[in-house]
Structure formats: structure tokens, C-alpha cells
């Protein structure tokens, strides 16, 4: 894992991040998911029955289905019918209609940069044909039988797995591919009660069946043991936005030494109702994690982390060839290396402020590294990434 860590007892309740989208996603994956891997293995009728039953629970009847050019099926589901509300802790939950109070801005650093391109009207693949979900519905990427069959088991579908050999005792094993994200954490790092909220972009052939960078979310309340999941693959996260599909592919993406694109994500705890909201871009609300889901995070967060991570199983005794970010080291800088910029936290007075007390971590700088800095335009920021296996990282 690469990234920043910021710890602030009792005070820290949120983060802000912008990250560069990866460019060369054709070669970032550690595993080659061929048709023989996915579909030629024998599946019992009992397992198929269980999978179909699970898919029936999470794929709600759509008002409209949109066919994305990348092969995704985007179902427009009534907000009140979304899978989030099936959670037992949300049995009596009413979707928050009152807009949360956005954090006040203190910093003078600018979120805008004329070197970076944006296309707010069509930044996900399914937007390209111009079709949108009707008012009162939300877009949800439909899960398929093949999606589930790529997982280790039905239980593991859409979930991270604990991986005890990592440096952080709480750190899960991400799905094969790579992730670039922010973590909001609270609870015990050496027990089973860690609460985590995560958001960013990832490449995961196991989860999605391809190597496209995709917007994702995650949550857990028990150190990744049983609760929580990616995106909307289980009950929990309540989506309110009709234009953003969590788990859908991001387009366009940056290219090396050419056009650069980044995304802005803000997650904060609504001071009035206590729900953890997520916004995208220019304060576009996506949805929220209800306070009822959490134990420690129902009150506050104690740590925030920004960075990237990949799975390194050291198959055949070698480091993985999976690239992090663009596949280039941090020293190459803008237009070549991936970055996070304008890192801020939301404090007890619901104000965005500069980060204090950070530390950086790169487990093997010959494989992936990180370079942090500060300036008036980008505030606290860092470049990071690398190629993985190379002569200095065997």
C-alpha cells in the first residue's frame, strides 16, 4: 500500500480528495480471466439456485434498463426499492430528503486547474448514448451470474478478504487488480470492530470482468469479516443520485504526457442527522452511509488514509507485475504519475481545513513509491505509483 495517513482523535470526521485516473489499464491486472477460468468449470444446480436467488435480491425490478457501450447493463430502480433498505438495521429508515450541510471552506487552495480536463456531462461509459434514468430512480449496475462465478464463493462476492500478513493488522486483501482510494476509519486496528468507509476508483477483473477503471465505494463495521461490500452489492449505502452509477466505468481517462482527467470526492458526516454523505465533482450528492450501520463511525473517525494498493501474492516467488496508478514512479510528476491533490479534513465545526500530523508509507519503493508536497494551488498533495515487478523489484 502507498499513501498518506492522518490521525486525529475525536476531531476528524471527514476527508476530501481528488485522484488522477489511470491511463494504461490494459496491463494492470495480475490475473488473466479467460473464458476457461470463468465459465468452463462445473457448477452444481444447487449452487446455481443459490446464486440466482441472491441475484434476485440485489437486482431489483427496473423501470428502465440502459445498455452501456462497455457491455454493462444499468438498471434504473425506484429509490424506495433499492437494496440498501433491505438491511435489518434500516428497517424503519426513511431516505434523507433534507440536503446535508456542506462543509465550510477555509483553505485558499484551488480545486480548479487549467492543466486538467473535465467532462461533467459524460464521464461514465453508460452516459455516452445520452439516455438517463427517470426522476425518482437511481442507476444501478446489474450483477450477472458470471460476476458471481468469478468470486471465490457466493459469500465472498463483492467483499474484501482479511489478509493477515499485511503490515497493518486491519488491512484487507483487495480483489486482484488495483485500487486508489480514501479510507475513513474508526475502531480497533487489532480487533474485529474496525469501521471503515472507502471511496475512489479501482480496476478489478474479478469484480467487473474487465480492466476498466471504475468508481467504487466500500464499507465494513467488523474489520472486513462479514459486514459491508463494494458498491451496491449488499444492503447499506443509500443512493440518492439519478445520474451516477457506482461501479460503472469512468471515461475518459488520462493518457501519459497528454490530457489529464481527475475526479473529486468528498465524504463527510452530516452534523445534523449523522449520516456519512458522499459527493462527487462540484458538490453533486451521490448518497450516504446511514449512521445506523456503524458503531464507532456513528460518532467520529480517528484516521483517514489516502493511497493505492494492489494484491501481491508473490506467485512463483515473484513480485506481482500489477501496476499502481499509471505504472510510473512518483518522481515523474504531473502528466506521467498518478496523484492525489487538495487533501483536507472536515473538523468538528464542519469546516474543511488543511491536514496536520500526516505520515507516508511505501512498503517497497523499488516497486511503488510516493512523493508528497504542498503549494497554494494544490494544497497538500502527492504523486505515487510504479510498475510493480522490475529488475529492482524482482
XYZ file of C-alpha atoms in Angstrom:
394
model
C 0.000 0.000 0.000
C 1.076 3.562 -0.724
C -0.352 6.667 0.785
C -0.891 9.240 3.468
C -2.222 8.636 6.940
C -3.766 11.280 9.173
C -4.893 10.549 12.719
C -6.827 12.972 14.896
C -8.667 11.682 17.974
C -12.279 12.889 18.417
C -11.925 15.677 15.855
C -11.580 14.083 12.459
C -14.886 13.404 10.758
C -14.194 13.556 7.036
C -11.887 13.930 4.047
C -11.594 15.481 0.628
C -9.637 14.002 -2.247
C -9.030 14.301 -5.958
C -7.250 11.488 -7.764
C -5.848 11.029 -11.263
C -7.422 8.282 -13.324
C -5.158 5.594 -14.603
C -4.279 5.548 -18.259
C -2.819 2.190 -19.220
C -5.468 -0.106 -17.857
C -4.784 -2.799 -20.413
C -1.838 -4.208 -18.476
C -2.535 -3.513 -14.836
C -4.131 -6.792 -13.900
C -2.337 -9.575 -12.091
C -4.558 -12.374 -13.348
C -5.850 -13.217 -16.778
C -9.528 -14.070 -16.502
C -10.078 -16.168 -19.617
C -13.291 -17.843 -20.620
C -11.964 -21.159 -19.349
C -11.399 -19.625 -15.917
C -14.854 -18.154 -15.750
C -17.209 -20.459 -17.453
C -15.825 -23.919 -18.124
C -15.774 -25.059 -14.528
C -18.697 -27.212 -13.480
C -21.295 -25.539 -11.297
C -23.812 -27.607 -9.349
C -27.515 -26.956 -9.772
C -27.753 -26.198 -6.034
C -25.057 -23.513 -6.278
C -26.705 -22.023 -9.356
C -30.006 -21.919 -7.493
C -28.378 -20.082 -4.560
C -26.664 -17.616 -6.875
C -29.851 -16.871 -8.794
C -31.683 -16.329 -5.507
C -29.011 -13.851 -4.401
C -29.092 -12.032 -7.736
C -32.857 -11.762 -7.436
C -32.390 -9.984 -4.101
C -29.851 -7.413 -5.306
C -31.107 -6.883 -8.873
C -34.375 -5.081 -8.228
C -37.030 -4.826 -10.995
C -36.045 -1.864 -13.197
C -38.200 0.951 -14.514
C -35.747 1.289 -17.410
C -32.590 -0.558 -18.475
C -29.759 1.276 -20.255
C -27.251 -0.698 -22.351
C -23.778 0.750 -21.887
C -21.245 0.582 -24.758
C -18.864 -1.346 -22.483
C -21.381 -4.161 -22.000
C -22.775 -3.082 -18.624
C -26.495 -3.155 -18.018
C -27.594 -0.126 -15.986
C -30.965 -0.623 -14.308
C -32.992 2.410 -13.216
C -34.561 1.426 -9.886
C -37.060 3.343 -7.764
C -35.192 4.941 -4.858
C -37.555 3.332 -2.366
C -36.911 -0.110 -3.854
C -33.100 -0.044 -3.666
C -31.297 -2.903 -1.935
C -29.912 -0.600 0.784
C -33.232 -0.554 2.578
C -33.259 -4.351 2.929
C -30.687 -4.074 5.719
C -32.188 -5.138 9.089
C -30.761 -2.029 10.774
C -32.559 0.131 8.201
C -35.962 -1.489 8.569
C -37.531 1.764 9.708
C -35.116 4.080 7.907
C -36.541 6.935 5.866
C -34.407 8.199 2.994
C -32.922 11.552 3.956
C -34.600 14.177 1.803
C -33.170 17.215 3.547
C -29.869 18.159 1.929
C -26.928 17.769 4.301
C -24.988 20.808 5.423
C -21.920 21.033 3.194
C -18.602 21.729 4.931
C -17.458 25.344 5.001
C -14.304 26.130 3.029
C -11.352 27.609 4.915
C -8.456 26.768 2.622
C -7.233 29.120 -0.091
C -6.038 26.245 -2.302
C -7.892 25.922 -5.581
C -9.782 22.844 -6.771
C -9.563 24.132 -10.353
C -6.590 23.765 -12.627
C -6.369 24.665 -16.297
C -3.999 21.755 -16.914
C -6.746 19.264 -16.065
C -9.688 18.462 -18.307
C -13.183 17.598 -17.164
C -16.341 16.439 -18.870
C -19.111 16.574 -16.297
C -21.855 15.650 -18.754
C -20.426 12.318 -19.916
C -17.806 10.906 -17.568
C -19.156 7.359 -17.263
C -19.396 4.953 -20.185
C -23.156 4.483 -19.874
C -23.667 8.252 -20.357
C -22.403 8.141 -23.939
C -25.707 7.335 -25.664
C -27.427 10.200 -23.840
C -30.057 8.119 -22.045
C -30.606 8.914 -18.363
C -32.616 7.356 -15.573
C -36.073 8.889 -14.954
C -36.714 11.178 -11.997
C -37.238 9.263 -8.759
C -34.983 6.376 -9.823
C -31.289 5.580 -9.349
C -28.878 3.845 -11.776
C -27.506 0.517 -10.595
C -25.032 -1.690 -12.464
C -26.750 -5.054 -12.872
C -24.877 -8.033 -11.407
C -24.717 -11.186 -13.523
C -24.194 -14.879 -12.953
C -20.699 -14.576 -14.407
C -19.870 -11.777 -11.941
C -20.640 -14.106 -9.047
C -18.856 -17.102 -10.584
C -15.619 -15.109 -10.780
C -15.687 -14.746 -6.986
C -14.202 -17.331 -4.647
C -17.697 -18.118 -3.365
C -21.120 -16.525 -3.061
C -20.157 -15.312 0.427
C -17.031 -13.604 -0.953
C -18.818 -11.951 -3.876
C -18.343 -8.183 -3.650
C -16.282 -8.346 -0.469
C -12.695 -7.743 0.529
C -10.921 -10.501 2.403
C -8.805 -10.182 5.509
C -5.108 -10.725 4.796
C -3.086 -11.170 7.970
C 0.413 -10.826 6.500
C -0.007 -7.135 5.646
C 1.789 -4.511 7.730
C -1.477 -3.067 9.033
C -3.355 -5.666 11.034
C -6.685 -4.322 9.807
C -5.766 -4.277 6.134
C -7.897 -6.465 3.877
C -6.821 -8.216 0.728
C -8.255 -6.304 -2.183
C -9.580 -8.103 -5.216
C -6.997 -8.823 -7.932
C -6.248 -5.598 -9.782
C -5.607 -2.305 -8.021
C -7.460 0.315 -6.007
C -6.911 4.047 -5.491
C -8.983 5.325 -2.655
C -9.627 7.073 0.614
C -10.373 5.310 3.865
C -12.268 6.835 6.825
C -11.580 4.662 9.849
C -12.545 4.248 13.474
C -12.351 1.387 15.935
C -9.768 -1.209 16.864
C -6.986 -1.965 14.386
C -6.104 -5.244 16.086
C -9.607 -6.498 16.800
C -12.829 -7.236 14.978
C -14.709 -3.958 15.349
C -12.963 -1.683 12.859
C -15.391 0.595 10.997
C -14.355 1.759 7.526
C -15.854 3.887 4.751
C -13.989 3.857 1.427
C -14.377 5.520 -1.960
C -12.286 6.045 -5.074
C -11.593 4.281 -8.336
C -10.381 0.748 -8.977
C -9.505 -1.790 -11.636
C -10.789 -5.271 -10.747
C -11.218 -8.017 -13.361
C -12.615 -10.345 -10.685
C -15.363 -7.983 -9.630
C -16.291 -6.496 -13.007
C -14.922 -8.885 -15.640
C -12.742 -6.292 -17.372
C -9.805 -3.923 -16.818
C -11.611 -0.575 -16.940
C -11.193 1.970 -14.119
C -14.440 2.280 -12.188
C -15.912 4.447 -9.447
C -16.389 2.401 -6.274
C -17.395 2.536 -2.624
C -16.937 0.124 0.269
C -17.902 -0.140 3.940
C -17.490 -2.510 6.870
C -18.170 -2.454 10.609
C -16.317 -5.631 11.631
C -12.847 -5.429 10.098
C -13.939 -6.879 6.738
C -15.192 -10.133 8.256
C -18.868 -10.293 7.309
C -20.449 -6.846 7.073
C -20.376 -4.467 4.141
C -19.443 -4.778 0.489
C -18.364 -2.977 -2.652
C -20.774 -0.530 -4.249
C -24.422 -1.585 -4.020
C -23.781 -5.332 -3.921
C -25.402 -5.588 -0.495
C -27.747 -3.502 1.621
C -26.259 -0.461 3.346
C -25.311 2.531 1.170
C -28.352 4.636 0.263
C -28.061 6.208 -3.190
C -29.964 9.407 -3.970
C -28.424 10.478 -7.300
C -30.040 9.549 -10.638
C -27.009 10.244 -12.861
C -24.081 8.458 -11.183
C -23.783 4.662 -11.243
C -21.421 3.337 -8.580
C -19.336 0.550 -10.104
C -19.701 1.892 -13.652
C -16.660 2.540 -15.856
C -15.087 6.003 -15.904
C -14.412 7.686 -19.240
C -12.359 9.438 -20.491
C -9.148 8.613 -18.643
C -5.762 10.283 -18.592
C -3.026 9.405 -21.041
C 0.709 9.543 -20.423
C 2.162 13.022 -21.103
C -1.142 14.107 -22.674
C -4.642 15.018 -21.462
C -5.173 14.569 -17.722
C -8.513 13.906 -16.012
C -9.255 13.637 -12.307
C -12.277 13.132 -10.067
C -13.282 14.933 -6.876
C -14.764 13.038 -3.942
C -15.942 14.486 -0.638
C -17.199 12.374 2.252
C -18.368 13.947 5.481
C -20.634 13.368 8.450
C -23.820 15.419 8.316
C -23.699 17.356 11.600
C -27.481 17.340 11.935
C -28.524 13.742 11.211
C -25.190 11.944 11.492
C -25.243 10.152 8.141
C -21.974 9.928 6.169
C -22.589 11.624 2.815
C -20.595 11.303 -0.395
C -20.473 13.979 -3.074
C -18.807 13.890 -6.467
C -17.407 16.692 -8.597
C -18.882 20.114 -7.909
C -20.893 19.160 -4.810
C -23.116 16.628 -6.568
C -24.627 14.418 -3.867
C -24.323 10.687 -4.610
C -25.828 9.194 -1.457
C -24.941 8.280 2.100
C -23.991 5.586 4.571
C -26.673 5.738 7.308
C -25.417 6.275 10.849
C -27.377 3.185 11.946
C -24.873 0.940 10.134
C -21.937 1.875 12.350
C -20.660 1.590 15.871
C -17.506 3.744 16.114
C -18.193 5.793 12.984
C -21.641 6.615 14.326
C -19.715 9.107 16.460
C -16.496 10.139 14.704
C -13.483 8.917 12.734
C -9.988 8.583 14.170
C -7.934 8.122 10.999
C -8.044 8.947 7.308
C -5.840 7.311 4.661
C -5.298 8.168 1.004
C -3.415 5.974 -1.459
C -3.273 2.948 -3.696
C -2.967 -0.761 -3.071
C -2.507 -3.914 -5.100
C -2.535 -7.618 -4.305
C 0.951 -9.108 -4.185
C 0.600 -12.850 -3.622
C 4.198 -13.448 -4.813
C 3.178 -16.272 -7.109
C 6.263 -18.332 -8.042
C 8.242 -16.209 -5.595
C 7.992 -13.079 -7.761
C 6.519 -9.672 -7.044
C 3.332 -9.002 -8.993
C 3.555 -7.199 -12.332
C 0.415 -5.247 -11.435
C 0.980 -1.537 -11.997
C -0.157 1.070 -9.498
C -1.673 4.249 -10.913
C -0.240 4.980 -14.345
C 2.547 2.451 -13.819
C 5.130 5.228 -13.425
C 7.026 6.314 -10.318
C 6.117 9.449 -8.373
C 9.292 11.280 -9.422
C 7.992 11.688 -12.986
C 5.392 14.183 -11.742
C 2.398 15.711 -13.461
C 1.132 14.145 -16.653
C 3.059 10.947 -16.029
C 2.482 9.783 -12.450
C -0.837 9.427 -10.627
C -1.668 11.832 -7.829
C -3.998 12.881 -5.039
C -4.410 16.626 -4.502
C -6.167 19.169 -2.275
C -6.282 16.773 0.672
C -8.335 18.225 3.513
C -10.350 17.117 6.528
C -13.656 18.289 7.947
C -13.326 19.154 11.609
C -15.848 19.412 14.455
C -17.156 22.774 13.239
C -17.947 21.256 9.809
C -15.160 23.210 8.113
C -12.608 21.979 5.602
C -9.075 22.556 6.831
C -5.517 21.575 5.959
C -4.181 18.241 7.147
C -1.908 18.112 10.168
C 0.138 15.215 11.539
C 0.487 13.102 8.409
C 2.793 10.195 7.771
C 3.636 8.429 4.486
C 4.159 4.751 3.803
C 5.560 2.839 0.837
C 6.268 -0.815 1.554
C 8.890 -1.219 -1.184
C 9.986 1.935 -3.010
C 11.635 -0.115 -5.763
C 8.163 -1.347 -6.746
C 5.979 1.678 -5.991
C 6.840 4.980 -4.341
C 5.321 8.234 -3.125
C 6.376 11.897 -3.148
C 4.429 14.464 -1.122
C 4.370 18.250 -1.415
C 2.356 21.416 -0.743
C 1.606 24.538 -2.765
C -1.075 27.220 -2.925
C -2.873 25.719 -5.920
C -2.982 22.027 -4.992
C -2.641 22.346 -1.225
C -1.420 19.111 0.328
C -0.867 16.597 -2.469
C 1.276 13.655 -3.515
C 2.341 11.701 -6.573
C 2.552 7.933 -6.280
C 2.682 4.631 -8.159
C 5.054 2.392 -10.032
C 5.388 -0.571 -12.379
C 5.494 -3.393 -9.842
C 7.897 -6.152 -10.890
C 11.083 -4.781 -12.458
C 14.850 -5.523 -12.169
C 14.967 -3.715 -8.803
C 11.712 -5.296 -7.645
C 12.055 -8.987 -8.505
